[in-house]
Amino acid sequence: MEIIIKPTVAEAQQETAKILRRQIQSKPDSVLGLATGSTPIAVYAELVAMHQRGELDFSRVATFNLDEYVGLPADHPCSYREFMREHLFSKVNIPPQNIHFPDGRATDVPTHCAEYETAIVRAGGIDLQLLGIGREGHIGFNEPSSSLASRTRIKTLTPQTIKDNAKCFGSPDKVPHHVITMGVGTIMDTRQCLLLATGEAKAEAVARMAEGPITADLPASILQMHPVCKLVVDEAAAAQLKRSEYYRWVYDNKPDWQRV
Ligand code: GLP
């Protein structure tokens, strides 16, 4: 895992956006896996700015989002489809038919989940998967105890995640308890993972993920087994990393051709 520690949240967000820009520029028909949450909002804003400056063309890009709440209509203000529309899709030129989400209103959930997996394969697989991390170490909505080989399926949120995600809904009792999420195995099949974590609330999960044992108790820890995984953090999220000096050394010694 390549661990990139940036002094500020803004610099971590910019680095993440630059890695995405490089991906899209080097492969204009990239298949991107996208994440929601408060962490990537500024990354999407950067991508929009890059697009407006003429640096990024999304016309051949395809996207698959990680997860969606069960039971919310697509246009619900707190649905992840609406989140992505607001922050990215309404502002760049991704063809609507190239945008994919798990359908939180599917009537036959197992069949829908299998179809989502098939759609990813038909698109050629995900080139780059953007990720955040939950306070308890989830990726997508793969909560602690998720099978590390899991595929897209329905999951039940933990009370902590419900509390963390209550803001949009106004109160925790309005947050759906169920979600459809790509599985840990689905995420592990992507060609590259890019996880952005910022703020001290994520410091423990980040340290356990990067330096702790691989365990279903912290699903993000499986990313230690991903062949091409970048972790971008600010100082606050890096605070509990034991080997942070080494990670900085690696970054400072990176050859120019590897920089974004
Ligand atoms: C959300 C999403 C995850 C996200 C995580 C962190 O609920 N399902 O994909 O990475 O939780 O969210 P935030 O960035 O708001 O801390």
PDB file of C-alpha atoms in Angstrom, residues 6 18 21 24 26 31-32 40 47 59 61-62 64 70 72 80 82 85-86 111 136 174 215 219:
ATOM      1  CA  LYS A   6      -0.386  15.509   3.170  1.00  0.00           C
ATOM      2  CA  LYS A  18      -4.970  14.662  -9.320  1.00  0.00           C
ATOM      3  CA  ARG A  21      -7.307  13.187 -13.302  1.00  0.00           C
ATOM      4  CA  ILE A  24      -8.970   9.674 -16.789  1.00  0.00           C
ATOM      5  CA  SER A  26      -4.363   8.217 -19.446  1.00  0.00           C
ATOM      6  CA  VAL A  31     -14.445   2.752 -15.442  1.00  0.00           C
ATOM      7  CA  LEU A  32     -14.494   4.493 -12.077  1.00  0.00           C
ATOM      8  CA  PRO A  40     -14.915  13.148  -1.237  1.00  0.00           C
ATOM      9  CA  LEU A  47     -12.801  17.334 -10.719  1.00  0.00           C
ATOM     10  CA  SER A  59     -17.569  11.736 -22.226  1.00  0.00           C
ATOM     11  CA  VAL A  61     -16.054   7.562 -18.572  1.00  0.00           C
ATOM     12  CA  ALA A  62     -18.355   5.021 -16.894  1.00  0.00           C
ATOM     13  CA  PHE A  64     -20.304   2.472 -10.608  1.00  0.00           C
ATOM     14  CA  VAL A  70     -32.577   0.543   0.700  1.00  0.00           C
ATOM     15  CA  LEU A  72     -35.313   5.565  -0.600  1.00  0.00           C
ATOM     16  CA  TYR A  80     -26.518   8.537  -2.841  1.00  0.00           C
ATOM     17  CA  GLU A  82     -28.906  12.447  -5.479  1.00  0.00           C
ATOM     18  CA  ARG A  85     -26.002  14.220  -9.055  1.00  0.00           C
ATOM     19  CA  GLU A  86     -25.486  17.281  -6.887  1.00  0.00           C
ATOM     20  CA  THR A 111     -31.082 -10.777  -8.494  1.00  0.00           C
ATOM     21  CA  GLU A 136     -15.315   1.492  12.412  1.00  0.00           C
ATOM     22  CA  LYS A 174     -34.823   8.461   9.956  1.00  0.00           C
ATOM     23  CA  THR A 215      -9.524  -8.965   9.868  1.00  0.00           C
ATOM     24  CA  PRO A 219     -12.984  -4.751   6.587  1.00  0.00           C
TER      25      PRO A 219
END
